[in-house]
Amino acid sequence: MAPVAPVAPVADPEAEARARQLSEAQEIAGIGSFTWDLDTGLVTWSGQLHRLYGVPPEDFDGTFEAFVACLHPDDREHVRLVTEAALRERHSFEFDARVLRPDGDVRWMHGRCRLTRDPATGRPVRMDGTNQDITEVRRAEVSASASSRRLRLMQQMATAANRARTLVEAIEVAAVRLPEHTGWQPIAGWLVSATGGPRQDRVVELEQVYPATTARPAATDLAEQCLVDGQVAQDARSIEGRTFSRVALPVVVEEEVVAVLEVLADEAPLSEPAHDLVQQVAAQLGVVAAPMNGVIGLNELLLRTELDDHQRRLADGVHQSGLSLLAIINDILDLSKIEAGKLELEDVDFEVRSVFEQTASVLAGPAHEKGIELVVACHPDVPDYLRGDPTRLGQVLTNLGSNAVKFTEHGEVSVQAHVESAADGRVVLRVDVTDTGIGIP
């Protein structure tokens, strides 16, 4: 009897099409699959998983340890531990880990795994799962987190710095906020002092203002370079085996450097996002410095000169108006805090009549222009000092008083305070804002 020739397997076009579609779907989604036979120890990868890991089939020996060896060294122990824990007591689990490809590229993978157990004994017999490349998602999360930190930094600097009454205070605000949101460590803050004749002939020096010192050390070469160039300056330095960037930020007003802030950044050289953040911080300080130099700062210099009584009263009015302008800016910034339920009230001792005097200085000009009488006063029973939030009190008085002046064409506007009740060391202060205008229903 003649031998029977072997019969070639009949191709299944539908099965081949399904396999091709599955492979294409995995490639499009960046997902590879695997099966781990726990009885034999054999790990089988799909073609897409080999491509994701950058390991051809001939270089993979089909063991769990070979898979672990493909991971980033810092993530191997974590994956090994979660896998061992799942084998003991779970039916499914997930993990995120980095893959270190043979070409040096590092990719993030999200693993989803499901265990099949023996119905009789509960012993795990097989693990099936997928790995999905989530590198771009992780990068986007890191970028979003960094952007969020930068935004919070700029918002807090804007809010806090606008409350500062001097550039020195603004520099100190920046010095406090930077470590909270960036990990950068402030080293020193410098103010520019200039004496002499014309701008090109003046003597320019840097005087350290942060941290406050009595020795007043000479400015560093980096700060001096920043002063001359008006640009961010940086150099690298090694501290305990780590490399940092020492960075000098110029605070520029009308193309002149008015201050320099030095920080120590935990990367060298600075990355592009970090350099952008440095520029934003410097620009924010410049914005703060500009109105202070242009209004409050110059007016403070004017008050130090010889003035007659009338001139001094006018200069004092300008000074108080400038401070009130800062308070109004803060008022606008506080609206977002109120909406978010995060407004915090101060609890400090303050001079009550000083707050009313500041309000009077703001309202006096508009009232005089309209020819209406303005009365801002405290009853003698009002204590000289109270404890609370003078800034918010001033904002309320100024807002209500300005509204009264705005809608009063003839007659008078009155802002007067008296004690409504007092007991156990607490005082309820009543303030009446009245006017002869159209009124508020």
Short mmCIF file of C-alpha atoms in Angstrom, two decimals:
data_model
loop_
_atom_site.label_atom_id
_atom_site.label_comp_id
_atom_site.label_asym_id
_atom_site.label_seq_id
_atom_site.Cartn_x
_atom_site.Cartn_y
_atom_site.Cartn_z
CA MET A 1 0.00 0.00 0.00
CA ALA A 2 1.44 3.32 -1.06
CA PRO A 3 2.22 5.79 1.74
CA VAL A 4 -0.26 8.60 2.24
CA ALA A 5 1.19 12.04 1.54
CA PRO A 6 0.70 14.66 4.31
CA VAL A 7 -2.13 17.03 3.70
CA ALA A 8 -1.24 20.76 3.82
CA PRO A 9 -3.41 22.78 6.19
CA VAL A 10 -6.14 24.68 4.46
CA ALA A 11 -5.76 28.46 4.83
CA ASP A 12 -8.63 30.24 6.55
CA PRO A 13 -8.96 33.63 4.83
CA GLU A 14 -11.31 34.95 7.53
CA ALA A 15 -8.93 33.97 10.35
CA GLU A 16 -6.00 35.55 8.54
CA ALA A 17 -7.99 38.74 8.00
CA ARG A 18 -8.93 38.88 11.68
CA ALA A 19 -5.31 38.35 12.73
CA ARG A 20 -4.18 41.08 10.34
CA GLN A 21 -6.83 43.49 11.65
CA LEU A 22 -5.82 42.74 15.24
CA SER A 23 -2.17 43.40 14.44
CA GLU A 24 -3.00 46.67 12.70
CA ALA A 25 -5.28 47.77 15.54
CA GLN A 26 -2.53 47.09 18.08
CA GLU A 27 -0.03 49.07 16.04
CA ILE A 28 -2.39 52.03 15.63
CA ALA A 29 -3.27 52.09 19.34
CA GLY A 30 0.32 51.56 20.47
CA ILE A 31 -0.75 48.39 22.29
CA GLY A 32 1.06 45.05 22.40
CA SER A 33 -0.19 41.85 24.02
CA PHE A 34 1.40 38.89 25.79
CA THR A 35 0.62 35.52 27.31
CA TRP A 36 2.54 33.95 30.19
CA ASP A 37 2.07 30.20 30.69
CA LEU A 38 2.78 29.86 34.39
CA ASP A 39 3.16 26.05 34.22
CA THR A 40 5.92 26.15 31.60
CA GLY A 41 7.18 29.68 32.38
CA LEU A 42 6.99 30.62 28.67
CA VAL A 43 6.18 34.25 27.89
CA THR A 44 4.90 34.93 24.38
CA TRP A 45 4.77 38.46 22.94
CA SER A 46 2.79 39.79 20.01
CA GLY A 47 4.68 41.37 17.13
CA GLN A 48 3.58 44.84 18.24
CA LEU A 49 4.91 44.28 21.76
CA HIS A 50 8.30 43.35 20.31
CA ARG A 51 8.22 46.61 18.33
CA LEU A 52 7.22 48.67 21.39
CA TYR A 53 10.10 47.27 23.42
CA GLY A 54 12.54 47.42 20.50
CA VAL A 55 13.42 43.74 21.03
CA PRO A 56 13.22 41.37 18.01
CA PRO A 57 11.81 37.84 18.66
CA GLU A 58 15.22 36.22 18.21
CA ASP A 59 16.66 38.33 21.08
CA PHE A 60 13.89 37.47 23.57
CA ASP A 61 14.16 34.16 25.40
CA GLY A 62 10.52 34.07 26.51
CA THR A 63 10.97 34.34 30.27
CA PHE A 64 9.60 36.72 32.90
CA GLU A 65 13.14 37.78 33.85
CA ALA A 66 13.85 38.65 30.22
CA PHE A 67 10.81 40.94 30.31
CA VAL A 68 11.98 42.56 33.58
CA ALA A 69 15.43 43.12 32.06
CA CYS A 70 13.79 45.32 29.39
CA LEU A 71 12.48 47.73 32.02
CA HIS A 72 14.24 50.81 33.34
CA PRO A 73 16.47 49.80 36.29
CA ASP A 74 14.54 52.11 38.63
CA ASP A 75 11.22 50.41 37.80
CA ARG A 76 12.17 46.72 37.78
CA GLU A 77 11.66 46.07 41.48
CA HIS A 78 8.27 47.80 41.47
CA VAL A 79 6.94 45.67 38.60
CA ARG A 80 8.35 42.50 40.13
CA LEU A 81 6.65 43.24 43.48
CA VAL A 82 3.20 44.07 42.06
CA THR A 83 3.33 40.97 39.87
CA GLU A 84 4.25 38.69 42.78
CA ALA A 85 1.49 40.19 44.91
CA ALA A 86 -1.06 39.64 42.12
CA LEU A 87 -0.01 36.01 41.67
CA ARG A 88 -0.75 35.41 45.34
CA GLU A 89 -4.18 36.97 45.70
CA ARG A 90 -5.53 38.88 42.71
CA HIS A 91 -7.30 38.27 39.41
CA SER A 92 -6.16 41.44 37.65
CA PHE A 93 -3.81 44.37 38.13
CA GLU A 94 -2.26 47.36 36.37
CA PHE A 95 1.08 49.13 36.49
CA ASP A 96 3.03 51.99 34.89
CA ALA A 97 6.72 51.49 34.15
CA ARG A 98 9.46 52.74 31.87
CA VAL A 99 10.99 50.59 29.16
CA LEU A 100 14.68 51.10 28.36
CA ARG A 101 14.96 50.22 24.69
CA PRO A 102 18.23 48.87 23.22
CA ASP A 103 18.70 52.16 21.29
CA GLY A 104 18.66 54.10 24.59
CA ASP A 105 15.15 55.52 24.12
CA VAL A 106 12.99 55.48 27.26
CA ARG A 107 9.25 54.89 26.83
CA TRP A 108 6.45 54.75 29.40
CA MET A 109 4.16 51.69 29.31
CA HIS A 110 0.83 51.10 30.99
CA GLY A 111 0.33 47.40 31.71
CA ARG A 112 -3.03 45.67 32.18
CA CYS A 113 -2.90 42.05 33.32
CA ARG A 114 -5.48 39.32 33.98
CA LEU A 115 -4.88 36.00 35.72
CA THR A 116 -6.55 32.67 34.99
CA ARG A 117 -6.69 30.30 37.97
CA ASP A 118 -7.37 26.60 38.30
CA PRO A 119 -11.06 26.26 39.27
CA ALA A 120 -10.33 23.50 41.75
CA THR A 121 -7.25 24.83 43.53
CA GLY A 122 -7.24 28.54 42.74
CA ARG A 123 -3.64 28.23 41.57
CA PRO A 124 -2.70 30.74 38.82
CA VAL A 125 -2.04 28.96 35.54
CA ARG A 126 -1.89 31.76 32.97
CA MET A 127 -1.49 35.52 32.74
CA ASP A 128 -2.70 37.52 29.76
CA GLY A 129 -2.20 41.22 29.32
CA THR A 130 -1.43 44.27 27.26
CA ASN A 131 1.15 47.04 27.32
CA GLN A 132 0.24 50.46 25.92
CA ASP A 133 2.76 53.18 25.10
CA ILE A 134 1.71 56.22 27.20
CA THR A 135 4.92 58.21 26.77
CA GLU A 136 3.24 61.24 25.20
CA VAL A 137 0.51 61.22 27.84
CA ARG A 138 3.10 61.21 30.63
CA ARG A 139 5.03 64.01 28.97
CA ALA A 140 1.85 66.05 28.62
CA GLU A 141 1.04 65.46 32.31
CA VAL A 142 4.52 66.58 33.35
CA SER A 143 4.28 69.64 31.10
CA ALA A 144 0.81 70.49 32.42
CA SER A 145 1.97 70.09 35.99
CA ALA A 146 4.96 72.35 35.37
CA SER A 147 2.73 74.91 33.64
CA SER A 148 0.29 74.79 36.53
CA ARG A 149 3.10 75.37 39.03
CA ARG A 150 4.40 78.30 36.98
CA LEU A 151 0.89 79.79 36.76
CA ARG A 152 0.40 79.49 40.52
CA LEU A 153 3.80 81.06 41.06
CA MET A 154 3.01 84.04 38.82
CA GLN A 155 -0.45 84.49 40.38
CA GLN A 156 0.92 84.44 43.92
CA MET A 157 3.78 86.74 43.00
CA ALA A 158 1.40 89.19 41.36
CA THR A 159 -0.92 89.20 44.35
CA ALA A 160 1.75 89.37 47.02
CA ALA A 161 4.08 91.73 45.19
CA ASN A 162 1.28 94.22 44.56
CA ARG A 163 0.84 94.42 48.32
CA ALA A 164 4.51 95.25 48.73
CA ARG A 165 5.16 98.93 49.28
CA THR A 166 8.81 98.81 48.22
CA LEU A 167 10.81 96.94 45.64
CA VAL A 168 12.75 95.33 48.46
CA GLU A 169 9.52 93.76 49.75
CA ALA A 170 8.70 92.56 46.22
CA ILE A 171 12.13 90.90 45.96
CA GLU A 172 11.54 89.19 49.29
CA VAL A 173 8.16 87.96 48.03
CA ALA A 174 9.84 86.44 44.98
CA ALA A 175 12.50 84.86 47.19
CA VAL A 176 9.80 83.16 49.28
CA ARG A 177 7.57 82.02 46.40
CA LEU A 178 10.26 80.58 44.10
CA PRO A 179 11.23 77.64 46.34
CA GLU A 180 7.57 76.77 46.91
CA HIS A 181 6.83 76.22 43.22
CA THR A 182 10.14 75.52 41.49
CA GLY A 183 12.59 74.03 43.95
CA TRP A 184 14.96 76.90 43.16
CA GLN A 185 16.84 78.45 46.05
CA PRO A 186 17.26 82.26 46.22
CA ILE A 187 20.82 83.36 46.99
CA ALA A 188 20.69 87.15 47.10
CA GLY A 189 18.77 90.21 45.99
CA TRP A 190 20.47 93.42 44.89
CA LEU A 191 19.17 96.97 44.43
CA VAL A 192 20.80 99.36 41.99
CA SER A 193 22.02 102.59 43.53
CA ALA A 194 23.11 105.35 41.16
CA THR A 195 24.75 108.70 41.85
CA GLY A 196 26.30 111.33 39.65
CA GLY A 197 25.28 113.59 36.79
CA PRO A 198 23.92 112.53 33.41
CA ARG A 199 22.79 108.97 32.95
CA GLN A 200 25.92 107.92 31.06
CA ASP A 201 28.21 109.39 33.76
CA ARG A 202 26.51 108.04 36.85
CA VAL A 203 28.16 105.65 39.27
CA VAL A 204 26.13 102.43 39.44
CA GLU A 205 26.50 99.92 42.26
CA LEU A 206 24.59 96.96 43.59
CA GLU A 207 23.56 96.95 47.24
CA GLN A 208 22.47 93.66 48.77
CA VAL A 209 18.97 93.73 50.23
CA TYR A 210 18.18 90.02 50.46
CA PRO A 211 19.05 88.36 52.67
CA ALA A 212 19.43 91.37 54.92
CA THR A 213 23.04 91.61 56.05
CA THR A 214 25.07 94.13 58.00
CA ALA A 215 28.33 93.46 56.16
CA ARG A 216 26.89 94.42 52.75
CA PRO A 217 29.21 92.16 50.71
CA ALA A 218 30.27 93.12 47.22
CA ALA A 219 28.05 91.93 44.39
CA THR A 220 29.03 88.75 42.56
CA ASP A 221 30.49 88.78 39.06
CA LEU A 222 27.29 87.18 37.76
CA ALA A 223 25.14 89.95 39.24
CA GLU A 224 27.48 92.59 37.83
CA GLN A 225 27.26 90.96 34.39
CA CYS A 226 23.47 90.96 34.63
CA LEU A 227 23.56 94.66 35.60
CA VAL A 228 25.69 95.56 32.58
CA ASP A 229 23.96 93.38 29.96
CA GLY A 230 20.39 93.68 31.24
CA GLN A 231 19.95 89.99 30.39
CA VAL A 232 19.55 86.78 32.39
CA ALA A 233 23.04 85.50 33.24
CA GLN A 234 23.93 82.00 34.39
CA ASP A 235 26.86 79.75 35.15
CA ALA A 236 27.24 76.18 36.42
CA ARG A 237 28.54 75.12 39.78
CA SER A 238 29.00 71.74 41.47
CA ILE A 239 27.71 71.21 45.02
CA GLU A 240 28.19 67.85 46.73
CA GLY A 241 28.59 66.10 43.41
CA ARG A 242 25.49 67.67 41.81
CA THR A 243 25.50 70.33 39.12
CA PHE A 244 23.38 73.45 39.57
CA SER A 245 22.85 76.66 37.64
CA ARG A 246 23.47 79.96 39.40
CA VAL A 247 21.16 82.43 37.69
CA ALA A 248 20.96 86.22 37.90
CA LEU A 249 17.62 87.82 36.93
CA PRO A 250 17.53 91.50 35.95
CA VAL A 251 14.57 93.63 37.05
CA VAL A 252 14.22 96.15 34.22
CA VAL A 253 12.20 99.38 34.20
CA GLU A 254 12.34 101.61 31.10
CA GLU A 255 15.40 99.74 29.79
CA GLU A 256 17.28 100.25 33.06
CA VAL A 257 18.20 97.50 35.49
CA VAL A 258 16.86 98.54 38.89
CA ALA A 259 17.51 95.29 40.76
CA VAL A 260 19.01 91.81 40.39
CA LEU A 261 17.81 88.57 41.98
CA GLU A 262 20.17 85.59 42.16
CA VAL A 263 18.85 82.02 42.46
CA LEU A 264 20.27 78.50 42.42
CA ALA A 265 18.38 76.22 39.99
CA ASP A 266 18.51 72.42 40.16
CA GLU A 267 19.47 71.96 36.51
CA ALA A 268 22.44 73.03 34.42
CA PRO A 269 22.17 74.49 31.92
CA LEU A 270 18.62 75.79 32.30
CA SER A 271 16.06 74.07 30.09
CA GLU A 272 13.99 76.21 27.75
CA PRO A 273 10.86 76.09 30.01
CA ALA A 274 12.99 77.00 33.04
CA HIS A 275 14.60 79.88 31.16
CA ASP A 276 11.13 81.11 30.14
CA LEU A 277 10.02 80.98 33.77
CA VAL A 278 13.07 83.02 34.81
CA GLN A 279 12.15 85.64 32.23
CA GLN A 280 8.56 85.73 33.48
CA VAL A 281 9.62 86.18 37.10
CA ALA A 282 11.98 89.00 36.12
CA ALA A 283 9.25 90.63 34.02
CA GLN A 284 6.76 90.39 36.90
CA LEU A 285 9.19 92.09 39.26
CA GLY A 286 9.74 94.76 36.60
CA VAL A 287 5.99 95.40 36.39
CA VAL A 288 5.85 95.77 40.16
CA ALA A 289 8.91 98.03 40.20
CA ALA A 290 7.57 100.35 37.48
CA PRO A 291 4.52 101.83 39.35
CA MET A 292 6.48 101.90 42.60
CA ASN A 293 9.32 103.83 40.99
CA GLY A 294 6.95 105.97 38.95
CA VAL A 295 4.48 106.98 41.67
CA ILE A 296 5.17 105.82 45.19
CA GLY A 297 8.95 105.72 44.97
CA LEU A 298 9.34 109.14 43.40
CA ASN A 299 6.79 110.62 45.77
CA GLU A 300 8.69 109.22 48.75
CA LEU A 301 11.78 110.99 47.44
CA LEU A 302 9.74 114.20 47.09
CA LEU A 303 8.58 113.95 50.70
CA ARG A 304 12.21 113.90 51.83
CA THR A 305 12.87 117.33 50.29
CA GLU A 306 12.14 120.79 51.74
CA LEU A 307 8.41 121.45 51.26
CA ASP A 308 6.09 124.06 52.67
CA ASP A 309 2.97 122.92 54.52
CA HIS A 310 0.71 123.14 51.47
CA GLN A 311 3.15 121.23 49.26
CA ARG A 312 3.61 118.55 51.91
CA ARG A 313 -0.15 118.06 52.24
CA LEU A 314 -0.40 117.62 48.47
CA ALA A 315 2.54 115.21 48.39
CA ASP A 316 1.04 113.24 51.26
CA GLY A 317 -2.18 113.04 49.29
CA VAL A 318 -0.35 111.67 46.26
CA HIS A 319 1.40 109.14 48.47
CA GLN A 320 -1.83 107.94 50.06
CA SER A 321 -3.52 107.81 46.66
CA GLY A 322 -0.69 105.64 45.34
CA LEU A 323 -1.08 103.25 48.23
CA SER A 324 -4.83 103.21 47.69
CA LEU A 325 -4.23 102.42 44.01
CA LEU A 326 -2.26 99.36 45.07
CA ALA A 327 -5.16 98.44 47.36
CA ILE A 328 -7.59 98.74 44.43
CA ILE A 329 -5.36 96.43 42.37
CA ASN A 330 -5.45 94.00 45.25
CA ASP A 331 -9.22 94.41 45.39
CA ILE A 332 -9.47 93.25 41.78
CA LEU A 333 -7.14 90.33 42.45
CA ASP A 334 -9.15 89.42 45.54
CA LEU A 335 -12.33 88.93 43.50
CA SER A 336 -10.99 85.66 42.12
CA LYS A 337 -10.09 84.56 45.66
CA ILE A 338 -13.58 85.42 46.92
CA GLU A 339 -15.15 83.39 44.10
CA ALA A 340 -12.86 80.47 44.96
CA GLY A 341 -13.63 80.79 48.68
CA LYS A 342 -9.96 81.33 49.48
CA LEU A 343 -9.91 84.93 50.69
CA GLU A 344 -7.95 85.22 53.93
CA LEU A 345 -8.47 88.19 56.27
CA GLU A 346 -5.62 89.76 58.17
CA ASP A 347 -5.72 89.96 61.95
CA VAL A 348 -3.42 92.82 62.91
CA ASP A 349 -3.46 95.89 65.11
CA PHE A 350 -4.07 99.03 63.04
CA GLU A 351 -4.69 102.73 63.52
CA VAL A 352 -8.36 103.29 62.71
CA ARG A 353 -8.25 107.00 61.87
CA SER A 354 -5.33 106.44 59.50
CA VAL A 355 -7.55 104.21 57.35
CA PHE A 356 -10.23 106.92 57.21
CA GLU A 357 -7.61 109.56 56.35
CA GLN A 358 -6.44 107.44 53.41
CA THR A 359 -10.04 107.15 52.23
CA ALA A 360 -10.48 110.92 52.51
CA SER A 361 -7.34 111.52 50.42
CA VAL A 362 -8.72 109.34 47.61
CA LEU A 363 -12.19 110.93 47.63
CA ALA A 364 -11.09 114.54 48.10
CA GLY A 365 -10.05 115.18 44.49
CA PRO A 366 -13.24 113.93 42.77
CA ALA A 367 -15.44 115.63 45.41
CA HIS A 368 -13.64 118.97 44.96
CA GLU A 369 -13.99 118.79 41.17
CA LYS A 370 -17.76 118.34 41.50
CA GLY A 371 -18.06 121.08 44.12
CA ILE A 372 -19.61 118.81 46.75
CA GLU A 373 -18.77 118.78 50.44
CA LEU A 374 -16.92 115.73 51.75
CA VAL A 375 -16.99 114.67 55.41
CA VAL A 376 -14.88 111.71 56.55
CA ALA A 377 -14.67 111.39 60.32
CA CYS A 378 -14.63 109.09 63.35
CA HIS A 379 -16.70 109.78 66.49
CA PRO A 380 -14.60 110.38 69.62
CA ASP A 381 -15.84 107.05 71.03
CA VAL A 382 -13.96 105.14 68.28
CA PRO A 383 -10.73 103.66 69.74
CA ASP A 384 -7.43 104.81 68.27
CA TYR A 385 -6.45 101.20 67.53
CA LEU A 386 -8.45 98.09 66.65
CA ARG A 387 -7.50 94.61 65.51
CA GLY A 388 -8.65 93.35 62.14
CA ASP A 389 -7.94 93.77 58.42
CA PRO A 390 -7.19 97.44 57.64
CA THR A 391 -6.68 96.78 53.93
CA ARG A 392 -10.15 95.26 53.42
CA LEU A 393 -11.74 97.97 55.59
CA GLY A 394 -10.06 100.61 53.44
CA GLN A 395 -11.23 98.88 50.26
CA VAL A 396 -14.85 98.86 51.45
CA LEU A 397 -14.74 102.52 52.54
CA THR A 398 -13.12 103.60 49.26
CA ASN A 399 -15.55 101.63 47.10
CA LEU A 400 -18.67 102.89 48.87
CA GLY A 401 -17.34 106.44 49.14
CA SER A 402 -16.32 106.57 45.47
CA ASN A 403 -19.74 105.31 44.45
CA ALA A 404 -21.41 108.01 46.58
CA VAL A 405 -19.27 110.79 45.06
CA LYS A 406 -19.86 109.46 41.55
CA PHE A 407 -23.65 109.66 41.85
CA THR A 408 -23.89 112.91 43.82
CA GLU A 409 -24.09 116.11 41.77
CA HIS A 410 -24.87 118.62 44.55
CA GLY A 411 -24.69 118.67 48.33
CA GLU A 412 -22.46 116.41 50.35
CA VAL A 413 -21.05 112.94 50.92
CA SER A 414 -20.44 111.76 54.46
CA VAL A 415 -18.43 108.76 55.70
CA GLN A 416 -18.64 108.60 59.49
CA ALA A 417 -17.88 105.90 62.05
CA HIS A 418 -19.01 105.32 65.61
CA VAL A 419 -19.03 102.46 68.09
CA GLU A 420 -22.29 100.54 67.95
CA SER A 421 -21.42 98.16 70.78
CA ALA A 422 -18.46 97.19 72.93
CA ALA A 423 -18.13 94.26 75.32
CA ASP A 424 -15.49 91.78 76.48
CA GLY A 425 -12.73 93.58 74.61
CA ARG A 426 -14.59 93.45 71.28
CA VAL A 427 -15.93 96.43 69.37
CA VAL A 428 -18.58 96.57 66.65
CA LEU A 429 -17.72 99.56 64.50
CA ARG A 430 -20.58 101.05 62.49
CA VAL A 431 -19.76 103.10 59.40
CA ASP A 432 -22.49 105.15 57.69
CA VAL A 433 -21.96 106.33 54.11
CA THR A 434 -24.64 108.93 53.27
CA ASP A 435 -25.03 111.31 50.36
CA THR A 436 -27.49 113.71 48.72
CA GLY A 437 -27.35 111.90 45.39
CA ILE A 438 -29.81 109.50 43.78
CA GLY A 439 -29.21 106.93 46.49
CA ILE A 440 -29.45 103.13 46.49
CA PRO A 441 -32.94 101.56 46.73
#
